[in-house]
Coordinates of C-alpha atoms and ligand atoms in Angstrom, one line a residue:
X1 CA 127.5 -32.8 -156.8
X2 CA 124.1 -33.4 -154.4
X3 CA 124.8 -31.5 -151.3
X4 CA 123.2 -34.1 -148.4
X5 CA 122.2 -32.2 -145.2
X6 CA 122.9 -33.7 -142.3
X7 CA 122.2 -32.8 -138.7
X8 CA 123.4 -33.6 -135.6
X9 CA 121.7 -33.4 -132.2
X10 CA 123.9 -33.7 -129.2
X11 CA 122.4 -35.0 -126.0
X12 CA 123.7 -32.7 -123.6
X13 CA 123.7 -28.9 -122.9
X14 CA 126.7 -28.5 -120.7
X15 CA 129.4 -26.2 -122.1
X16 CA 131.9 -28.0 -121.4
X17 CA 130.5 -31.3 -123.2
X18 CA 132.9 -34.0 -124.4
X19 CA 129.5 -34.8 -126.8
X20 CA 130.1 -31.6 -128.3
X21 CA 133.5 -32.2 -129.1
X22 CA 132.8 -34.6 -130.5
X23 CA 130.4 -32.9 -132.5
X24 CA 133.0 -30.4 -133.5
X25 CA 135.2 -32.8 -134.5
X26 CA 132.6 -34.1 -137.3
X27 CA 131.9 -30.0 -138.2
X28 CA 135.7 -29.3 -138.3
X29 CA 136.3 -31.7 -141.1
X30 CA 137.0 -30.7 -144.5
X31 CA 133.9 -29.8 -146.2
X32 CA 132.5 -32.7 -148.7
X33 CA 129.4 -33.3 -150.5
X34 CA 128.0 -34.1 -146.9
X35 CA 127.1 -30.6 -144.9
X36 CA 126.6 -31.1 -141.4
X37 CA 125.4 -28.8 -138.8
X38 CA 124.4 -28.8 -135.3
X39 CA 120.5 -28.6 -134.6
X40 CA 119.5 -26.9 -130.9
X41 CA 117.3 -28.5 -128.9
X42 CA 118.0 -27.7 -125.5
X43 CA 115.3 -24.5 -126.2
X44 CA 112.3 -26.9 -126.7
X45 CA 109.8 -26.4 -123.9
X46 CA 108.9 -30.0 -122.5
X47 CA 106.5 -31.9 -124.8
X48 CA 102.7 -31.5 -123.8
X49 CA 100.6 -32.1 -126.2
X50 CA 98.2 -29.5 -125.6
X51 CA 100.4 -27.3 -127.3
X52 CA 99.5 -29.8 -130.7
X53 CA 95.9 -29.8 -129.9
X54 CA 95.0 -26.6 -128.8
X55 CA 98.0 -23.9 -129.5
X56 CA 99.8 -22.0 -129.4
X57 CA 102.4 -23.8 -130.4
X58 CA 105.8 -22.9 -129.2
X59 CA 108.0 -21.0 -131.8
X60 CA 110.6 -23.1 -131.5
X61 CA 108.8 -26.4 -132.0
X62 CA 108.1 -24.7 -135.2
X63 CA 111.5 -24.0 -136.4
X64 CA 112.8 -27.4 -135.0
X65 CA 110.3 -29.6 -136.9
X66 CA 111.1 -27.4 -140.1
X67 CA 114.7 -27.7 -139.4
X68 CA 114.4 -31.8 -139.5
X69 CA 112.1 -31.9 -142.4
X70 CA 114.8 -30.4 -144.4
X71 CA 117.5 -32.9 -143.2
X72 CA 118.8 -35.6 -145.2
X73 CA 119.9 -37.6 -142.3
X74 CA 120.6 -36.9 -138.4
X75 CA 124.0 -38.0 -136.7
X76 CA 123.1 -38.4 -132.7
X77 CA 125.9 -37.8 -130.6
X78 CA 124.9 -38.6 -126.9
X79 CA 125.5 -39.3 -123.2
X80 CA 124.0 -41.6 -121.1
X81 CA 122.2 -40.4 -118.3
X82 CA 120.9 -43.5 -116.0
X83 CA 121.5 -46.0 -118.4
X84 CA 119.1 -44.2 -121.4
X85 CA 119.0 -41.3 -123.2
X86 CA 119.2 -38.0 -121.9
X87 CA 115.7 -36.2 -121.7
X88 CA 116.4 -33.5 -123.5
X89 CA 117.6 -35.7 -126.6
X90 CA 114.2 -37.7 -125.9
X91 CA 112.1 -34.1 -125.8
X92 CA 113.5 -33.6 -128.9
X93 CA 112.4 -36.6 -130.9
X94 CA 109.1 -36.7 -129.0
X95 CA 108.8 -33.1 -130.6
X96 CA 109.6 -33.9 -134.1
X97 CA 107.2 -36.7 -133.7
X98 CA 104.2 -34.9 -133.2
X99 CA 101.2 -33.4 -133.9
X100 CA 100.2 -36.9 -135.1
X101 CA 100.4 -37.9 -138.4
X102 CA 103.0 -35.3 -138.6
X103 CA 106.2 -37.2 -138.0
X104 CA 109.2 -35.5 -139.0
X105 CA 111.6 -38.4 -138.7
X106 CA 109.7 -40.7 -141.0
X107 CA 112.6 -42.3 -143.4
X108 CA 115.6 -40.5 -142.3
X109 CA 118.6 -42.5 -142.2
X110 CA 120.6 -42.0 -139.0
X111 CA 124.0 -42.6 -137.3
X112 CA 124.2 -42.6 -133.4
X113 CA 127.6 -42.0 -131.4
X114 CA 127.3 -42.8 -127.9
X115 CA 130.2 -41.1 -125.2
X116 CA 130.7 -41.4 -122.2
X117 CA 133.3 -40.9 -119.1
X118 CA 132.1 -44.1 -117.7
X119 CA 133.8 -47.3 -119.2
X120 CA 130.7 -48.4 -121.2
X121 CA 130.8 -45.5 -123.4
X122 CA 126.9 -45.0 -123.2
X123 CA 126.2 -48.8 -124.4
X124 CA 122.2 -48.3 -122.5
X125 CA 121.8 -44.9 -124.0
X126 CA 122.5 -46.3 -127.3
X127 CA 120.1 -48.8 -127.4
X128 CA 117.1 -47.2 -125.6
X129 CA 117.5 -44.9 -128.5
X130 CA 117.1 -47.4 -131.4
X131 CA 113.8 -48.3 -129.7
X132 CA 112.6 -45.0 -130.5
X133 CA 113.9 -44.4 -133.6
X134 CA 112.2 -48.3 -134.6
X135 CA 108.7 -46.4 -133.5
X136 CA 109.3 -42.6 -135.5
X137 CA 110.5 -44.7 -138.4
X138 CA 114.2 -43.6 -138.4
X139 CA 116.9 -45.9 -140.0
X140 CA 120.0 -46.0 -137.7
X141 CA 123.0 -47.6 -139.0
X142 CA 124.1 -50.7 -137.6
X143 CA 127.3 -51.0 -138.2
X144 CA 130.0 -50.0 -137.4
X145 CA 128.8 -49.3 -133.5
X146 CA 130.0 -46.3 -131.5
X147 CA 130.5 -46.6 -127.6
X148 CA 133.1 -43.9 -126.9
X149 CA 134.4 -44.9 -123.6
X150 CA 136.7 -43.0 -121.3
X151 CA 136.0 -40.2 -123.2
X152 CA 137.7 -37.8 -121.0
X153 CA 141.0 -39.3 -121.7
X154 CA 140.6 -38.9 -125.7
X155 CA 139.8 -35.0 -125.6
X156 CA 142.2 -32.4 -124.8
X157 CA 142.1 -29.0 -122.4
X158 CA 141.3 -27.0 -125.6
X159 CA 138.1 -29.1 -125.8
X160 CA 139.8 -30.6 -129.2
X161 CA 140.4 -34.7 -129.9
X162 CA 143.7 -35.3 -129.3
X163 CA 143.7 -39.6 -129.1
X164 CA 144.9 -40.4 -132.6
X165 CA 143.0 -44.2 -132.0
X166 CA 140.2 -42.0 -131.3
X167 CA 140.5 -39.3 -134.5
X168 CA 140.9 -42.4 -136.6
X169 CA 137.5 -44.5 -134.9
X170 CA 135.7 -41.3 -135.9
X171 CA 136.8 -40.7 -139.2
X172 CA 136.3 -44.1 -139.8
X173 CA 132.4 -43.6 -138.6
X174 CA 131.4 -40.9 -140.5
X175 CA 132.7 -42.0 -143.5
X176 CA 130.9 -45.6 -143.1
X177 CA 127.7 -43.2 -142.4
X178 CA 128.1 -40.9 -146.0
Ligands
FMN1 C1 122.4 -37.2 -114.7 C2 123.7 -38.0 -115.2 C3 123.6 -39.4 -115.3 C4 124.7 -40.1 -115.8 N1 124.6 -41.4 -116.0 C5 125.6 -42.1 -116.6 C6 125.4 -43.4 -117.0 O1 124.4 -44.0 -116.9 N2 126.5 -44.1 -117.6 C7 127.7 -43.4 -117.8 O2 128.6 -44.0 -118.4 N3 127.9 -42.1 -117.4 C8 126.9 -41.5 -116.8 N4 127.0 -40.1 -116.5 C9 128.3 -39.5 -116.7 C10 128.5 -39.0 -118.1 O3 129.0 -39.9 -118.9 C11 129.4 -37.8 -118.0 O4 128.9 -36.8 -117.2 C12 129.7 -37.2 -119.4 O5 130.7 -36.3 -119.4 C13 128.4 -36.5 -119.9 O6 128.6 -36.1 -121.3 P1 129.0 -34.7 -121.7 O7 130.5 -34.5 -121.3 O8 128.8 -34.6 -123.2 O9 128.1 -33.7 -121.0 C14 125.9 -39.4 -116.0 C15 126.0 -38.0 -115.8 C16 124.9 -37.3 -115.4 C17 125.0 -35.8 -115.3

C-alpha cells in the first residue's frame, strides 16, 4: 500500500488553539495509508527576500521548504484574523514560494478547514487563502467546504472534540480529501 504524506499547517500559535484540536483530531485517527503530520511554522523569520538573494538563508526556511517538497498534499487548518488569513499561515506559504522559480507548492493537492469562535467559522479566511493557493499553484478541494463555526462550543476542557455533529463533519472531510 502507497503511504501518501500529508501535512497540515495550522494558522495559529496559541497553546490553547481550537485549530489545533482540530488538528489533533485528524492525527488521533487510526492510522491508514494516509500519514499525516503537523508542519511548524510559527519559527519562520518574516519573509524578506534578501535572505533569497543574498543569504544567509535562515535554517529553518531550509528545513520547511524541504519538509513541503516531500509532502503529498497539505491539510490547512486556520483562523481568521480580520477577515483573512492569519500572517503567520501567509509567511509560511510566501516562504515555500520563494527563491523564485523555486516553488514548493507547485501541484500539491490541498484541503483547507476554516474555525472559528465567531459565527462565520472563518468564511474570509478561507477564501483569501484559495487566492493564494490559485497563484503558488496549489489544488484545494472544493468540496465539501469547511467553516467550523462556534467552535468553542464543539471542543471540550481537555482540548478534545466532544460535538458528535462535529466528530462526524470531520470525519466526513478528511475522508472526501484521501
Ligand atoms: C487578531 C485576531 C483577529 C480575529 N479576527 C476574527 C475574524 O475576523 N473572524 C472571526 O470569526 N474570528 C476572529 N477572531 C477570533 C478567533 O476566531 C478566535 O480567537 C479563535 O479562537 C482563534 O483560533 P484558535 O483558537 O485556533 O487560536 C480573531 C482573533 C484574533 C486574535
Amino acid at each position: 500500500m502507497n503511504q501518501h504524506n500529508i501535512g497540515i499547517l495550522v494558522g495559529s500559535l496559541r497553546k490553547g488553539s481550537y485549530n489545533k484540536n482540530i488538528a489533533q483530531f485528524i492525527l488521533d485517527q487510526n492510522p491508514t495509508s494516509f500519514c499525516y503530520k503537523i508542519i511548524e511554522i510559527g519559527d519562520l523569520p518574516l519573509y524578506n527576500q534578501d535572505f533569497d538573494d543574498e543569504g544567509p538563508t535562515p535554517e529553518t526556511y531550509i528545513r520547511f521548504r524541504k519538509e513541503i517538497a516531500s509532502l503529498d498534499a497539505v491539510l490547512f487548518i486556520s483562523p481568521e484574523y480580520n477577515r483573512s488569513v492569519p500572517a503567520v499561515l501567509k509567511n509560511a506559504i510566501d516562504v515555500g514560494s520563494r527563491p523564485y522559480g523555486k516553488n514548493q507548492w507547485d501541484g500539491k493537492p490541498a484541503a483547507i478547514l476554516t474555525s472559528s469562535t465567531g459565527v462565520y467559522g472563518g468564511f474570509g479566511a478561507n477564501h483569501h487563502l484559495r487566492q493564494s493557493l490559485v497563484f503558488v499553484n496549489i489544488h484545494p478541494m472544493q468540496q465539501p467546504e469547511a467553516y467550523l463555526g462556534n467552535i468553542k462550543d464543539s471542543v471540550g476542557t481537555d482540548g478534545k472534540i466532544a460535538s458528535q455533529k462535529t466528530i462526524e463533519f470531520l470525519l466526513s472531510f478528511k475522508n472526501a480529501f484521501e
